[in-house]
GROMACS .gro file of C-alpha atoms in nm:
model
  348
    1MET     CA    1   1.823   8.001   1.757
    2ILE     CA    2   2.037   7.842   2.030
    3SER     CA    3   1.922   7.489   2.119
    4ILE     CA    4   1.972   7.255   2.413
    5SER     CA    5   2.225   7.065   2.201
    6ASP     CA    6   2.428   7.383   2.145
    7VAL     CA    7   2.446   7.450   2.519
    8ALA     CA    8   2.534   7.084   2.590
    9ARG     CA    9   2.817   7.083   2.336
   10GLU     CA   10   2.963   7.411   2.467
   11ALA     CA   11   2.932   7.302   2.833
   12SER     CA   12   3.065   6.948   2.762
   13CYS     CA   13   2.753   6.784   2.905
   14SER     CA   14   2.483   6.555   2.774
   15PRO     CA   15   2.172   6.725   2.622
   16SER     CA   16   1.948   6.537   2.868
   17LEU     CA   17   2.135   6.677   3.168
   18VAL     CA   18   2.130   7.031   3.026
   19SER     CA   19   1.755   6.998   2.964
   20LYS     CA   20   1.691   6.884   3.322
   21VAL     CA   21   1.907   7.160   3.472
   22LEU     CA   22   1.758   7.444   3.267
   23ARG     CA   23   1.404   7.325   3.329
   24ASN     CA   24   1.472   7.263   3.698
   25ARG     CA   25   1.344   6.909   3.661
   26MET     CA   26   1.635   6.701   3.796
   27GLY     CA   27   1.411   6.439   3.954
   28LYS     CA   28   1.635   6.158   4.082
   29SER     CA   29   1.927   6.276   3.867
   30SER     CA   30   2.223   6.448   4.027
   31ALA     CA   31   2.509   6.669   3.911
   32ARG     CA   32   2.796   6.851   4.073
   33PRO     CA   33   2.724   7.211   4.173
   34GLU     CA   34   3.004   7.333   3.947
   35THR     CA   35   2.850   7.143   3.652
   36ILE     CA   36   2.510   7.299   3.713
   37ALA     CA   37   2.668   7.643   3.742
   38ARG     CA   38   2.860   7.586   3.416
   39ILE     CA   39   2.541   7.490   3.234
   40HIS     CA   40   2.358   7.803   3.351
   41GLU     CA   41   2.655   8.025   3.266
   42THR     CA   42   2.688   7.871   2.919
   43ALA     CA   43   2.315   7.909   2.848
   44LYS     CA   44   2.326   8.274   2.952
   45ARG     CA   45   2.639   8.345   2.749
   46LEU     CA   46   2.498   8.184   2.434
   47GLY     CA   47   2.162   8.357   2.477
   48TYR     CA   48   1.959   8.040   2.511
   49THR     CA   49   1.583   8.083   2.559
   50PRO     CA   50   1.338   7.794   2.598
   51ASN     CA   51   1.137   7.701   2.290
   52PRO     CA   52   0.788   7.838   2.364
   53THR     CA   53   0.612   7.551   2.191
   54ALA     CA   54   0.812   7.288   2.375
   55ARG     CA   55   0.766   7.471   2.705
   56ALA     CA   56   0.392   7.490   2.650
   57LEU     CA   57   0.374   7.118   2.582
   58VAL     CA   58   0.569   7.042   2.900
   59GLN     CA   59   0.317   7.254   3.091
   60GLY     CA   60   0.028   7.073   2.927
   61LYS     CA   61  -0.056   7.371   2.705
   62ARG     CA   62  -0.072   7.422   2.331
   63GLY     CA   63   0.075   7.772   2.318
   64ALA     CA   64  -0.209   7.888   2.095
   65ILE     CA   65  -0.519   8.108   2.122
   66ALA     CA   66  -0.823   8.088   1.893
   67ILE     CA   67  -0.982   8.408   1.764
   68LEU     CA   68  -1.338   8.367   1.635
   69ILE     CA   69  -1.455   8.668   1.435
   70PRO     CA   70  -1.746   8.729   1.194
   71GLU     CA   71  -1.658   8.745   0.826
   72PHE     CA   72  -1.807   9.096   0.819
   73TYR     CA   73  -1.724   9.263   1.149
   74GLY     CA   74  -1.839   9.624   1.146
   75GLN     CA   75  -1.952   9.814   0.840
   76PRO     CA   76  -1.760   9.788   0.510
   77SER     CA   77  -1.440   9.997   0.522
   78SER     CA   78  -1.471  10.037   0.901
   79GLY     CA   79  -1.141   9.857   0.960
   80LEU     CA   80  -1.265   9.722   1.294
   81ASP     CA   81  -1.170   9.364   1.211
   82SER     CA   82  -0.813   9.448   1.111
   83LYS     CA   83  -0.767   9.674   1.414
   84LEU     CA   84  -0.871   9.393   1.648
   85LEU     CA   85  -0.668   9.124   1.474
   86ILE     CA   86  -0.351   9.332   1.444
   87THR     CA   87  -0.363   9.420   1.814
   88ILE     CA   88  -0.425   9.059   1.918
   89ALA     CA   89  -0.154   8.923   1.686
   90LYS     CA   90   0.107   9.167   1.819
   91ASP     CA   91   0.026   9.086   2.182
   92LEU     CA   92   0.033   8.710   2.128
   93ASN     CA   93   0.362   8.741   1.943
   94ILE     CA   94   0.513   8.912   2.247
   95ARG     CA   95   0.380   8.626   2.460
   96ASN     CA   96   0.528   8.367   2.219
   97GLU     CA   97   0.182   8.229   2.148
   98ARG     CA   98   0.029   8.128   1.818
   99LEU     CA   99  -0.300   8.258   1.682
  100MET     CA  100  -0.558   8.028   1.529
  101LEU     CA  101  -0.800   8.240   1.327
  102GLN     CA  102  -1.154   8.119   1.262
  103PHE     CA  103  -1.409   8.318   1.061
  104TYR     CA  104  -1.781   8.259   1.090
  105TRP     CA  105  -2.107   8.412   0.981
  106THR     CA  106  -2.399   8.186   1.062
  107ILE     CA  107  -2.470   8.011   1.391
  108ASP     CA  108  -2.365   7.682   1.232
  109ASP     CA  109  -2.036   7.843   1.128
  110LEU     CA  110  -1.981   7.954   1.486
  111LYS     CA  111  -2.050   7.605   1.617
  112ASP     CA  112  -1.799   7.460   1.370
  113ALA     CA  113  -1.539   7.719   1.473
  114LEU     CA  114  -1.590   7.630   1.839
  115LYS     CA  115  -1.547   7.260   1.763
  116ALA     CA  116  -1.218   7.332   1.585
  117SER     CA  117  -1.104   7.542   1.882
  118ASN     CA  118  -1.084   7.246   2.118
  119PRO     CA  119  -0.843   7.169   2.406
  120ALA     CA  120  -0.631   6.959   2.173
  121SER     CA  121  -0.547   7.262   1.958
  122VAL     CA  122  -0.573   7.580   2.170
  123ASP     CA  123  -0.556   7.697   2.532
  124GLY     CA  124  -0.831   7.959   2.512
  125ILE     CA  125  -1.075   8.145   2.289
  126ILE     CA  126  -1.156   8.509   2.221
  127ALA     CA  127  -1.495   8.522   2.050
  128VAL     CA  128  -1.582   8.847   1.873
  129LEU     CA  129  -1.959   8.874   1.846
  130THR     CA  130  -2.208   9.094   1.663
  131PRO     CA  131  -2.571   9.183   1.737
  132SER     CA  132  -2.677   8.958   1.447
  133SER     CA  133  -2.505   8.652   1.591
  134GLY     CA  134  -2.797   8.538   1.796
  135ASN     CA  135  -3.054   8.258   1.742
  136PRO     CA  136  -3.043   8.021   1.928
  137PRO     CA  137  -2.911   8.229   2.216
  138LEU     CA  138  -2.535   8.262   2.212
  139SER     CA  139  -2.528   8.191   2.584
  140GLU     CA  140  -2.644   7.832   2.515
  141ILE     CA  141  -2.376   7.779   2.253
  142LEU     CA  142  -2.081   7.941   2.430
  143SER     CA  143  -2.160   7.794   2.771
  144THR     CA  144  -2.079   7.447   2.637
  145VAL     CA  145  -1.716   7.545   2.567
  146LYS     CA  146  -1.476   7.344   2.788
  147ILE     CA  147  -1.176   7.579   2.774
  148PRO     CA  148  -1.133   7.942   2.890
  149ILE     CA  149  -1.328   8.186   2.672
  150VAL     CA  150  -1.373   8.565   2.669
  151THR     CA  151  -1.612   8.755   2.443
  152ILE     CA  152  -1.588   9.095   2.278
  153ASN     CA  153  -1.948   9.210   2.247
  154THR     CA  154  -2.161   9.511   2.331
  155GLN     CA  155  -2.295   9.330   2.637
  156PRO     CA  156  -2.218   8.996   2.810
  157VAL     CA  157  -2.397   8.696   2.662
  158ALA     CA  158  -2.372   8.486   2.980
  159ASP     CA  159  -2.296   8.548   3.347
  160THR     CA  160  -2.020   8.286   3.339
  161ILE     CA  161  -1.833   8.429   3.038
  162PRO     CA  162  -1.621   8.744   3.084
  163ASN     CA  163  -1.691   9.012   2.825
  164VAL     CA  164  -1.525   9.331   2.704
  165GLY     CA  165  -1.809   9.558   2.596
  166LEU     CA  166  -1.870   9.905   2.459
  167ASP     CA  167  -2.118  10.151   2.608
  168GLN     CA  168  -2.337  10.216   2.303
  169ILE     CA  169  -2.549  10.470   2.490
  170SER     CA  170  -2.231  10.669   2.547
  171VAL     CA  171  -2.147  10.639   2.176
  172GLY     CA  172  -2.466  10.827   2.086
  173TYR     CA  173  -2.422  11.067   2.376
  174CYS     CA  174  -2.060  11.153   2.288
  175ALA     CA  175  -2.140  11.210   1.921
  176THR     CA  176  -2.433  11.438   2.003
  177LYS     CA  177  -2.264  11.629   2.283
  178HIS     CA  178  -1.967  11.697   2.056
  179LEU     CA  179  -2.198  11.859   1.800
  180LEU     CA  180  -2.370  12.062   2.072
  181ASP     CA  181  -2.032  12.172   2.208
  182CYS     CA  182  -1.952  12.290   1.856
  183GLY     CA  183  -2.255  12.519   1.868
  184CYS     CA  184  -2.514  12.303   1.692
  185LYS     CA  185  -2.873  12.336   1.810
  186ALA     CA  186  -3.075  12.094   1.597
  187PRO     CA  187  -2.888  11.769   1.524
  188LEU     CA  188  -3.038  11.503   1.300
  189PHE     CA  189  -3.007  11.138   1.411
  190ILE     CA  190  -2.963  10.875   1.139
  191ALA     CA  191  -3.082  10.535   1.264
  192CYS     CA  192  -3.061  10.179   1.139
  193THR     CA  193  -3.272   9.880   1.236
  194ASP     CA  194  -3.046   9.729   1.501
  195ASN     CA  195  -3.010   9.725   1.879
  196GLU     CA  196  -2.689   9.926   1.881
  197THR     CA  197  -2.856  10.219   1.705
  198LYS     CA  198  -3.145  10.207   1.952
  199MET     CA  199  -2.902  10.239   2.243
  200ARG     CA  200  -2.717  10.523   2.069
  201PHE     CA  201  -3.047  10.705   2.022
  202THR     CA  202  -3.098  10.696   2.399
  203GLY     CA  203  -2.763  10.875   2.436
  204PHE     CA  204  -2.865  11.122   2.164
  205LYS     CA  205  -3.182  11.222   2.352
  206THR     CA  206  -2.996  11.240   2.683
  207ALA     CA  207  -2.746  11.490   2.540
  208LEU     CA  208  -3.029  11.705   2.404
  209GLN     CA  209  -3.211  11.695   2.737
  210GLU     CA  210  -2.900  11.798   2.930
  211ALA     CA  211  -2.855  12.091   2.692
  212GLY     CA  212  -3.219  12.199   2.738
  213LEU     CA  213  -3.296  12.136   2.370
  214PRO     CA  214  -3.621  11.979   2.244
  215PHE     CA  215  -3.628  11.663   2.036
  216SER     CA  216  -3.822  11.680   1.712
  217PRO     CA  217  -3.949  11.347   1.572
  218SER     CA  218  -3.864  11.480   1.226
  219HIS     CA  219  -3.498  11.472   1.333
  220TYR     CA  220  -3.500  11.091   1.345
  221TRP     CA  221  -3.447  10.907   1.017
  222ASP     CA  222  -3.442  10.528   0.992
  223ILE     CA  223  -3.248  10.422   0.681
  224GLN     CA  224  -3.306  10.048   0.733
  225LEU     CA  225  -2.982   9.856   0.775
  226TYR     CA  226  -2.742  10.122   0.643
  227ARG     CA  227  -2.912  10.166   0.304
  228GLN     CA  228  -2.727  10.458   0.149
  229GLU     CA  229  -2.991  10.524  -0.117
  230ILE     CA  230  -3.250  10.598   0.152
  231LEU     CA  231  -3.016  10.845   0.316
  232ILE     CA  232  -2.946  11.024  -0.014
  233ARG     CA  233  -3.317  11.047  -0.096
  234ASN     CA  234  -3.405  11.178   0.251
  235ILE     CA  235  -3.133  11.445   0.240
  236VAL     CA  236  -3.239  11.568  -0.104
  237GLU     CA  237  -3.608  11.575  -0.006
  238SER     CA  238  -3.530  11.757   0.318
  239ILE     CA  239  -3.315  12.034   0.171
  240ASN     CA  240  -3.575  12.089  -0.101
  241GLY     CA  241  -3.853  12.111   0.158
  242LYS     CA  242  -3.867  12.195   0.528
  243PHE     CA  243  -3.503  12.200   0.629
  244ASP     CA  244  -3.457  12.260   1.001
  245TRP     CA  245  -3.146  12.066   1.110
  246ASP     CA  246  -2.789  12.193   1.138
  247SER     CA  247  -2.586  11.876   1.197
  248ILE     CA  248  -2.597  11.497   1.166
  249VAL     CA  249  -2.514  11.205   1.394
  250THR     CA  250  -2.455  10.910   1.159
  251PRO     CA  251  -2.442  10.537   1.247
  252SER     CA  252  -2.109  10.478   1.070
  253ASP     CA  253  -1.827  10.661   0.896
  254SER     CA  254  -1.934  10.530   0.556
  255ILE     CA  255  -2.279  10.684   0.610
  256ALA     CA  256  -2.110  11.009   0.717
  257PHE     CA  257  -1.904  10.996   0.397
  258THR     CA  258  -2.219  10.958   0.184
  259ALA     CA  259  -2.395  11.240   0.372
  260ILE     CA  260  -2.101  11.472   0.310
  261GLN     CA  261  -2.091  11.392  -0.062
  262THR     CA  262  -2.467  11.438  -0.100
  263LEU     CA  263  -2.472  11.771   0.082
  264GLN     CA  264  -2.168  11.900  -0.109
  265THR     CA  265  -2.328  11.799  -0.440
  266ASN     CA  266  -2.629  12.010  -0.342
  267GLY     CA  267  -2.423  12.317  -0.260
  268PHE     CA  268  -2.367  12.282   0.115
  269ARG     CA  269  -2.032  12.333   0.281
  270ILE     CA  270  -1.905  12.097   0.550
  271PRO     CA  271  -1.866  12.205   0.830
  272ASP     CA  272  -1.959  12.569   0.753
  273ASP     CA  273  -2.325  12.492   0.677
  274ILE     CA  274  -2.370  12.143   0.823
  275GLN     CA  275  -2.155  11.959   1.077
  276ILE     CA  276  -2.129  11.580   1.068
  277VAL     CA  277  -1.993  11.317   1.306
  278GLY     CA  278  -1.941  10.950   1.222
  279ILE     CA  279  -1.893  10.635   1.429
  280ASP     CA  280  -1.612  10.372   1.422
  281ASN     CA  281  -1.310  10.600   1.360
  282SER     CA  282  -1.235  10.404   1.043
  283PRO     CA  283  -0.969  10.473   0.777
  284ILE     CA  284  -1.229  10.638   0.553
  285CYS     CA  285  -1.236  10.933   0.795
  286ASN     CA  286  -0.900  11.051   0.665
  287TYR     CA  287  -0.990  11.000   0.297
  288ALA     CA  288  -1.304  11.215   0.304
  289ILE     CA  289  -1.284  11.587   0.230
  290PRO     CA  290  -1.318  11.728   0.485
  291HIS     CA  291  -1.184  11.461   0.722
  292ILE     CA  292  -1.461  11.312   0.936
  293SER     CA  293  -1.489  11.359   1.312
  294SER     CA  294  -1.581  11.019   1.452
  295VAL     CA  295  -1.654  10.831   1.773
  296SER     CA  296  -1.400  10.556   1.839
  297GLY     CA  297  -1.500  10.235   2.013
  298CYS     CA  298  -1.136  10.189   2.120
  299ASP     CA  299  -1.121   9.843   1.962
  300ASP     CA  300  -0.747   9.807   2.014
  301GLU     CA  301  -0.794   9.871   2.387
  302ARG     CA  302  -1.080   9.621   2.401
  303ALA     CA  303  -0.861   9.359   2.232
  304MET     CA  304  -0.579   9.410   2.482
  305ILE     CA  305  -0.817   9.377   2.776
  306ALA     CA  306  -0.972   9.061   2.628
  307ILE     CA  307  -0.629   8.899   2.598
  308ARG     CA  308  -0.541   8.992   2.956
  309GLU     CA  309  -0.866   8.852   3.096
  310LEU     CA  310  -0.831   8.534   2.891
  311HIS     CA  311  -0.485   8.472   3.033
  312ASN     CA  312  -0.623   8.529   3.382
  313LEU     CA  313  -0.869   8.247   3.317
  314MET     CA  314  -0.600   8.026   3.166
  315ASN     CA  315  -0.388   8.077   3.478
  316GLY     CA  316  -0.676   7.980   3.705
  317GLU     CA  317  -0.742   8.337   3.815
  318LYS     CA  318  -1.064   8.537   3.815
  319ALA     CA  319  -1.158   8.734   3.504
  320GLU     CA  320  -1.391   9.035   3.498
  321ASN     CA  321  -1.637   9.208   3.266
  322HIS     CA  322  -1.538   9.546   3.125
  323ILE     CA  323  -1.734   9.830   2.965
  324ILE     CA  324  -1.520  10.066   2.757
  325GLU     CA  325  -1.615  10.432   2.718
  326PRO     CA  326  -1.592  10.570   2.361
  327LYS     CA  327  -1.381  10.867   2.256
  328VAL     CA  328  -1.449  11.141   2.001
  329MET     CA  329  -1.173  11.184   1.745
  330VAL     CA  330  -1.213  11.544   1.627
  331ARG     CA  331  -1.140  11.626   1.264
  332GLN     CA  332  -1.255  11.878   1.004
  333SER     CA  333  -1.623  11.784   0.961
  334THR     CA  334  -1.709  11.959   1.290
  335ARG     CA  335  -1.608  12.298   1.430
  336PRO     CA  336  -1.731  12.568   1.672
  337LEU     CA  337  -1.994  12.788   1.506
  338SER     CA  338  -1.952  13.164   1.502
  339SER     CA  339  -2.219  13.433   1.495
  340THR     CA  340  -2.154  13.493   1.123
  341ASP     CA  341  -2.250  13.144   1.010
  342PRO     CA  342  -2.551  13.119   0.775
  343LEU     CA  343  -2.737  12.873   0.999
  344ARG     CA  344  -2.705  13.106   1.295
  345LYS     CA  345  -2.862  13.383   1.084
  346ARG     CA  346  -3.147  13.147   0.999
  347GLY     CA  347  -3.210  13.085   1.367
  348TYR     CA  348  -3.077  12.730   1.393
   0.00000   0.00000   0.00000
């Protein structure tokens, strides 16, 4: 890397003069126009670029951003944490900024992470939150932060803190509408005991209503915080009893994976007999057989927006809230039904 000293030696000038010229900070110093021109020409010819850390310090900045993220962000194997972190790391690298990574799980962990992310170490914070992050209210904790902060959360936690959210109602709606567009008539909704699932269920019912289809309470299963054994038991009991659903909206790709395995073990073909859609668009989708159609929360896009809004705050500009719409990534676990399918013959 070319330094100030390299430019000074090549241009036959003192390093202090070269530094003042290239930083446009001559102050009371003076130099001949031809000397200044020679310094600029030499710097350009040698490919000199300012040291980002030194430049940040001159500007009163640290050249670093803190990322606070839960130790378990998303469901196991979802890959949401790595997708966010990889996107953020690449963007900050382009900006010549460092990343200070802080993991947390409890509220006390979050408080400690915020204390470590102080103005002496970083210029701003991106806080990734989860629905379980919350007592005392996160708004009370985050509002005490003295440097620019942006959150990535389903919804804003405070009016004064910009947030990049995800429309969870649309997540449930998109998953359900995709199944209906594939010809399904009686989707089953797998729920968990959390606020995100409740919002997705609203989208599920909206899609059914728009399609003129009734909702049956028996098509709502609560498996209590993603407990796979409850799902397996319910599927086995259902197919051995009154079985009146033709597709499944699952709360995660790992749950979709388990549903596929359970149904296949019991003689059902996916998607010929039952169609399944997951949520998160995680790596497991491409390891399942068949590959799992899934709703993506566009986490890489959310990360990019969060970085942009944080830099707006750091530059003294206004930052805004954003709500990202999900996208369905279509794979082999869903398909249009034809009139020859067994479920169509059974009247589903």
